Amino acid sequence: MVSSGMKANGLMLQDEVHQKRELIAVGLNPAWQKTLSFPEFIPGEVNRASSVSLFPAGKGINFARAASIWGAKTTVCQFLGGHTGEFIKEGLREERIRHVSVELNSPVRTCSTCICMKTGKVTELIEPSAPVPSRYVRSLKKKILEKIPSSAGIALCGTYPEGVGAGFYADIASAGKEKGKIVMLDGFKGIGETLEKGVSVLKVNKSEFSSLTGKRDIFEAAKAFFRRYDVRFAAITDGPSKAYLFDMYGVCEYKIPACGKVLNPIGAGDTVSAVLLTELVRGTSPAEAFRKALGAGTASCFNIKSADFSIARAGKFAQKIRILKKPY
């Protein structure tokens, strides 16, 4: 629902429809995910899980999972290796998620989510990723650049491991811009060069946006961001609180309704990114695309598997989200 009296601008207008619909998700830090549920999780004590779920994850894979659920043909591009890499490949086959992977000698990290069913609190334990030798970095970048002409949108998902420099994302963003693709960046560390080269959409959370701009006030942060970078718009989430969609002229504020006790919020932000880019490629206005994306992100919090959700539930949540357009 959009508040009455809102004037159309770049955020409200229907976007260009891209004939090529395939998405590329660049996720350089995949993970073999272990999600454990505990009747009660007590730090410093021996905690026995009541259930465990194992599945492929990491921001790139989460993006690809959510985009695939939303109907987008998506390929995740990544580094894999070791027995955990084999587990990931098998999991992606089962989910019918396509991937372009460069094999490393070191195993993919394992990440563990600990869910306390009593309090609803979630604790995430993240292993470090192994350094990537330069020859593998060059190989993956070459494969990604070769796929760009056949794609409509590119998502640069998260941070990059040791051995991968800032130029990796920047070169992909530059190539995407040159070929008229929508380039989304979901990251905030070491991404200045990438933002300068050709990002269409920045999607981060409120804390990350403040870190990126050095401004605590979100409106001052937006002003500083658009003074510095030629980015079309910035989509900012803040968990269950308000979300914001900025361009250089104004902002859409999104009021997210209360949705009750959630199960697992890990991957909700990746779901938002995936649905947002999918809808932009389809020609949906940025304001409406973000509303649908926020509905999907909320729906994903009710499943154990990261970035997994019901389309019907996502639609119901999206319908309840109110949008207020205003200058800043």
PDB file of N, CA and C in Angstrom, residues 1-3 6-7 11-12 218-219 234-238 240-247 249-257 286-288 290-292 294 320-328:
ATOM      1  N   MET A   1       0.851  -1.194   0.000  1.00  0.00           N
ATOM      2  CA  MET A   1       0.000   0.000   0.000  1.00  0.00           C
ATOM      3  C   MET A   1       0.883   1.240   0.000  1.00  0.00           C
ATOM      4  N   VAL A   2       0.618   2.183  -0.895  1.00  0.00           N
ATOM      5  CA  VAL A   2       1.364   3.432  -0.981  1.00  0.00           C
ATOM      6  C   VAL A   2       0.486   4.554  -0.462  1.00  0.00           C
ATOM      7  N   SER A   3       1.022   5.387   0.427  1.00  0.00           N
ATOM      8  CA  SER A   3       0.253   6.489   0.996  1.00  0.00           C
ATOM      9  C   SER A   3      -0.246   7.418  -0.097  1.00  0.00           C
ATOM     10  N   MET A   6       1.270  10.558  -3.014  1.00  0.00           N
ATOM     11  CA  MET A   6       2.652  10.327  -3.411  1.00  0.00           C
ATOM     12  C   MET A   6       2.842  10.642  -4.882  1.00  0.00           C
ATOM     13  N   LYS A   7       3.856  11.395  -5.179  1.00  0.00           N
ATOM     14  CA  LYS A   7       4.181  11.716  -6.557  1.00  0.00           C
ATOM     15  C   LYS A   7       5.162  10.700  -7.118  1.00  0.00           C
ATOM     16  N   LEU A  11      11.831   6.154  -8.118  1.00  0.00           N
ATOM     17  CA  LEU A  11      11.589   4.980  -7.293  1.00  0.00           C
ATOM     18  C   LEU A  11      10.234   4.345  -7.566  1.00  0.00           C
ATOM     19  N   MET A  12       9.304   5.134  -8.097  1.00  0.00           N
ATOM     20  CA  MET A  12       7.944   4.646  -8.278  1.00  0.00           C
ATOM     21  C   MET A  12       7.639   4.212  -9.704  1.00  0.00           C
ATOM     22  N   ILE A 218      20.502   7.959   9.295  1.00  0.00           N
ATOM     23  CA  ILE A 218      20.368   7.293   8.001  1.00  0.00           C
ATOM     24  C   ILE A 218      20.145   8.281   6.858  1.00  0.00           C
ATOM     25  N   PHE A 219      19.482   9.393   7.122  1.00  0.00           N
ATOM     26  CA  PHE A 219      19.237  10.374   6.067  1.00  0.00           C
ATOM     27  C   PHE A 219      20.520  11.133   5.716  1.00  0.00           C
ATOM     28  N   ALA A 234      19.777   2.923  -3.187  1.00  0.00           N
ATOM     29  CA  ALA A 234      20.272   2.132  -2.064  1.00  0.00           C
ATOM     30  C   ALA A 234      19.085   1.598  -1.275  1.00  0.00           C
ATOM     31  N   ALA A 235      19.064   0.285  -1.079  1.00  0.00           N
ATOM     32  CA  ALA A 235      18.011  -0.388  -0.320  1.00  0.00           C
ATOM     33  C   ALA A 235      18.587  -0.766   1.043  1.00  0.00           C
ATOM     34  N   ILE A 236      17.985  -0.239   2.103  1.00  0.00           N
ATOM     35  CA  ILE A 236      18.534  -0.390   3.448  1.00  0.00           C
ATOM     36  C   ILE A 236      17.516  -1.112   4.334  1.00  0.00           C
ATOM     37  N   THR A 237      17.940  -2.220   4.932  1.00  0.00           N
ATOM     38  CA  THR A 237      17.075  -2.969   5.842  1.00  0.00           C
ATOM     39  C   THR A 237      17.531  -2.758   7.283  1.00  0.00           C
ATOM     40  N   ASP A 238      16.630  -3.069   8.204  1.00  0.00           N
ATOM     41  CA  ASP A 238      16.957  -2.946   9.631  1.00  0.00           C
ATOM     42  C   ASP A 238      16.165  -3.973  10.423  1.00  0.00           C
ATOM     43  N   PRO A 240      13.393  -6.227  11.803  1.00  0.00           N
ATOM     44  CA  PRO A 240      11.937  -6.030  11.818  1.00  0.00           C
ATOM     45  C   PRO A 240      11.525  -4.560  11.854  1.00  0.00           C
ATOM     46  N   SER A 241      12.504  -3.652  11.931  1.00  0.00           N
ATOM     47  CA  SER A 241      12.192  -2.219  11.964  1.00  0.00           C
ATOM     48  C   SER A 241      11.930  -1.695  10.553  1.00  0.00           C
ATOM     49  N   LYS A 242      11.876  -0.396  10.395  1.00  0.00           N
ATOM     50  CA  LYS A 242      11.631   0.203   9.086  1.00  0.00           C
ATOM     51  C   LYS A 242      12.732  -0.142   8.096  1.00  0.00           C
ATOM     52  N   ALA A 243      12.370  -0.175   6.829  1.00  0.00           N
ATOM     53  CA  ALA A 243      13.346  -0.292   5.746  1.00  0.00           C
ATOM     54  C   ALA A 243      13.249   0.974   4.905  1.00  0.00           C
ATOM     55  N   TYR A 244      14.294   1.239   4.117  1.00  0.00           N
ATOM     56  CA  TYR A 244      14.367   2.483   3.353  1.00  0.00           C
ATOM     57  C   TYR A 244      14.900   2.201   1.954  1.00  0.00           C
ATOM     58  N   LEU A 245      14.313   2.879   0.980  1.00  0.00           N
ATOM     59  CA  LEU A 245      14.808   2.834  -0.390  1.00  0.00           C
ATOM     60  C   LEU A 245      15.117   4.270  -0.808  1.00  0.00           C
ATOM     61  N   PHE A 246      16.391   4.568  -0.981  1.00  0.00           N
ATOM     62  CA  PHE A 246      16.843   5.916  -1.312  1.00  0.00           C
ATOM     63  C   PHE A 246      17.276   6.001  -2.765  1.00  0.00           C
ATOM     64  N   ASP A 247      16.988   7.147  -3.392  1.00  0.00           N
ATOM     65  CA  ASP A 247      17.759   7.568  -4.551  1.00  0.00           C
ATOM     66  C   ASP A 247      18.261   8.978  -4.229  1.00  0.00           C
ATOM     67  N   TYR A 249      17.124  11.756  -4.924  1.00  0.00           N
ATOM     68  CA  TYR A 249      16.086  12.773  -4.812  1.00  0.00           C
ATOM     69  C   TYR A 249      15.159  12.579  -3.618  1.00  0.00           C
ATOM     70  N   GLY A 250      15.009  11.354  -3.153  1.00  0.00           N
ATOM     71  CA  GLY A 250      14.047  11.109  -2.095  1.00  0.00           C
ATOM     72  C   GLY A 250      14.172   9.711  -1.525  1.00  0.00           C
ATOM     73  N   VAL A 251      13.193   9.364  -0.697  1.00  0.00           N
ATOM     74  CA  VAL A 251      13.238   8.076  -0.007  1.00  0.00           C
ATOM     75  C   VAL A 251      11.836   7.507   0.115  1.00  0.00           C
ATOM     76  N   CYS A 252      11.739   6.206   0.016  1.00  0.00           N
ATOM     77  CA  CYS A 252      10.530   5.473   0.376  1.00  0.00           C
ATOM     78  C   CYS A 252      10.793   4.772   1.704  1.00  0.00           C
ATOM     79  N   GLU A 253       9.960   5.050   2.694  1.00  0.00           N
ATOM     80  CA  GLU A 253      10.048   4.362   3.984  1.00  0.00           C
ATOM     81  C   GLU A 253       9.047   3.216   3.999  1.00  0.00           C
ATOM     82  N   TYR A 254       9.475   2.080   4.509  1.00  0.00           N
ATOM     83  CA  TYR A 254       8.636   0.884   4.547  1.00  0.00           C
ATOM     84  C   TYR A 254       8.364   0.514   5.998  1.00  0.00           C
ATOM     85  N   LYS A 255       7.102   0.498   6.359  1.00  0.00           N
ATOM     86  CA  LYS A 255       6.719   0.092   7.706  1.00  0.00           C
ATOM     87  C   LYS A 255       6.416  -1.400   7.690  1.00  0.00           C
ATOM     88  N   ILE A 256       7.243  -2.173   8.401  1.00  0.00           N
ATOM     89  CA  ILE A 256       7.102  -3.628   8.409  1.00  0.00           C
ATOM     90  C   ILE A 256       6.184  -4.026   9.561  1.00  0.00           C
ATOM     91  N   PRO A 257       5.091  -4.732   9.311  1.00  0.00           N
ATOM     92  CA  PRO A 257       4.184  -5.120  10.394  1.00  0.00           C
ATOM     93  C   PRO A 257       4.795  -6.197  11.284  1.00  0.00           C
ATOM     94  N   PRO A 286      11.181   0.110  -8.685  1.00  0.00           N
ATOM     95  CA  PRO A 286      12.026  -0.154  -7.517  1.00  0.00           C
ATOM     96  C   PRO A 286      11.252  -0.183  -6.200  1.00  0.00           C
ATOM     97  N   ALA A 287      10.314   0.749  -6.023  1.00  0.00           N
ATOM     98  CA  ALA A 287       9.561   0.808  -4.768  1.00  0.00           C
ATOM     99  C   ALA A 287       8.746  -0.459  -4.546  1.00  0.00           C
ATOM    100  N   GLU A 288       8.073  -0.927  -5.585  1.00  0.00           N
ATOM    101  CA  GLU A 288       7.263  -2.138  -5.461  1.00  0.00           C
ATOM    102  C   GLU A 288       8.145  -3.382  -5.381  1.00  0.00           C
ATOM    103  N   PHE A 290      11.037  -3.613  -3.978  1.00  0.00           N
ATOM    104  CA  PHE A 290      11.573  -3.710  -2.620  1.00  0.00           C
ATOM    105  C   PHE A 290      10.498  -4.169  -1.646  1.00  0.00           C
ATOM    106  N   ARG A 291       9.264  -3.744  -1.863  1.00  0.00           N
ATOM    107  CA  ARG A 291       8.168  -4.199  -0.993  1.00  0.00           C
ATOM    108  C   ARG A 291       7.997  -5.708  -1.092  1.00  0.00           C
ATOM    109  N   LYS A 292       7.994  -6.237  -2.316  1.00  0.00           N
ATOM    110  CA  LYS A 292       7.895  -7.687  -2.491  1.00  0.00           C
ATOM    111  C   LYS A 292       9.080  -8.400  -1.857  1.00  0.00           C
ATOM    112  N   LEU A 294      10.921  -7.395   0.686  1.00  0.00           N
ATOM    113  CA  LEU A 294      10.804  -7.374   2.142  1.00  0.00           C
ATOM    114  C   LEU A 294       9.797  -8.412   2.630  1.00  0.00           C
ATOM    115  N   LYS A 320       0.928  -6.263   3.505  1.00  0.00           N
ATOM    116  CA  LYS A 320       0.745  -5.523   4.759  1.00  0.00           C
ATOM    117  C   LYS A 320       1.775  -4.411   4.954  1.00  0.00           C
ATOM    118  N   ILE A 321       2.768  -4.361   4.090  1.00  0.00           N
ATOM    119  CA  ILE A 321       3.828  -3.365   4.228  1.00  0.00           C
ATOM    120  C   ILE A 321       3.377  -2.042   3.612  1.00  0.00           C
ATOM    121  N   ARG A 322       3.434  -0.972   4.384  1.00  0.00           N
ATOM    122  CA  ARG A 322       3.042   0.352   3.898  1.00  0.00           C
ATOM    123  C   ARG A 322       4.276   1.126   3.461  1.00  0.00           C
ATOM    124  N   ILE A 323       4.112   1.902   2.378  1.00  0.00           N
ATOM    125  CA  ILE A 323       5.205   2.701   1.829  1.00  0.00           C
ATOM    126  C   ILE A 323       4.859   4.181   1.965  1.00  0.00           C
ATOM    127  N   LEU A 324       5.793   4.949   2.488  1.00  0.00           N
ATOM    128  CA  LEU A 324       5.633   6.398   2.582  1.00  0.00           C
ATOM    129  C   LEU A 324       6.767   7.054   1.812  1.00  0.00           C
ATOM    130  N   LYS A 325       6.418   7.838   0.796  1.00  0.00           N
ATOM    131  CA  LYS A 325       7.414   8.533  -0.020  1.00  0.00           C
ATOM    132  C   LYS A 325       7.611   9.944   0.513  1.00  0.00           C
ATOM    133  N   LYS A 326       8.877  10.357   0.670  1.00  0.00           N
ATOM    134  CA  LYS A 326       9.132  11.721   1.126  1.00  0.00           C
ATOM    135  C   LYS A 326      10.543  12.145   0.736  1.00  0.00           C
ATOM    136  N   PRO A 327      10.805  13.448   0.701  1.00  0.00           N
ATOM    137  CA  PRO A 327      12.171  13.927   0.451  1.00  0.00           C
ATOM    138  C   PRO A 327      13.014  13.752   1.708  1.00  0.00           C
ATOM    139  N   TYR A 328      14.303  13.966   1.590  1.00  0.00           N
ATOM    140  CA  TYR A 328      15.167  13.915   2.774  1.00  0.00           C
ATOM    141  C   TYR A 328      16.261  14.968   2.673  1.00  0.00           C
TER     142      TYR A 328
END
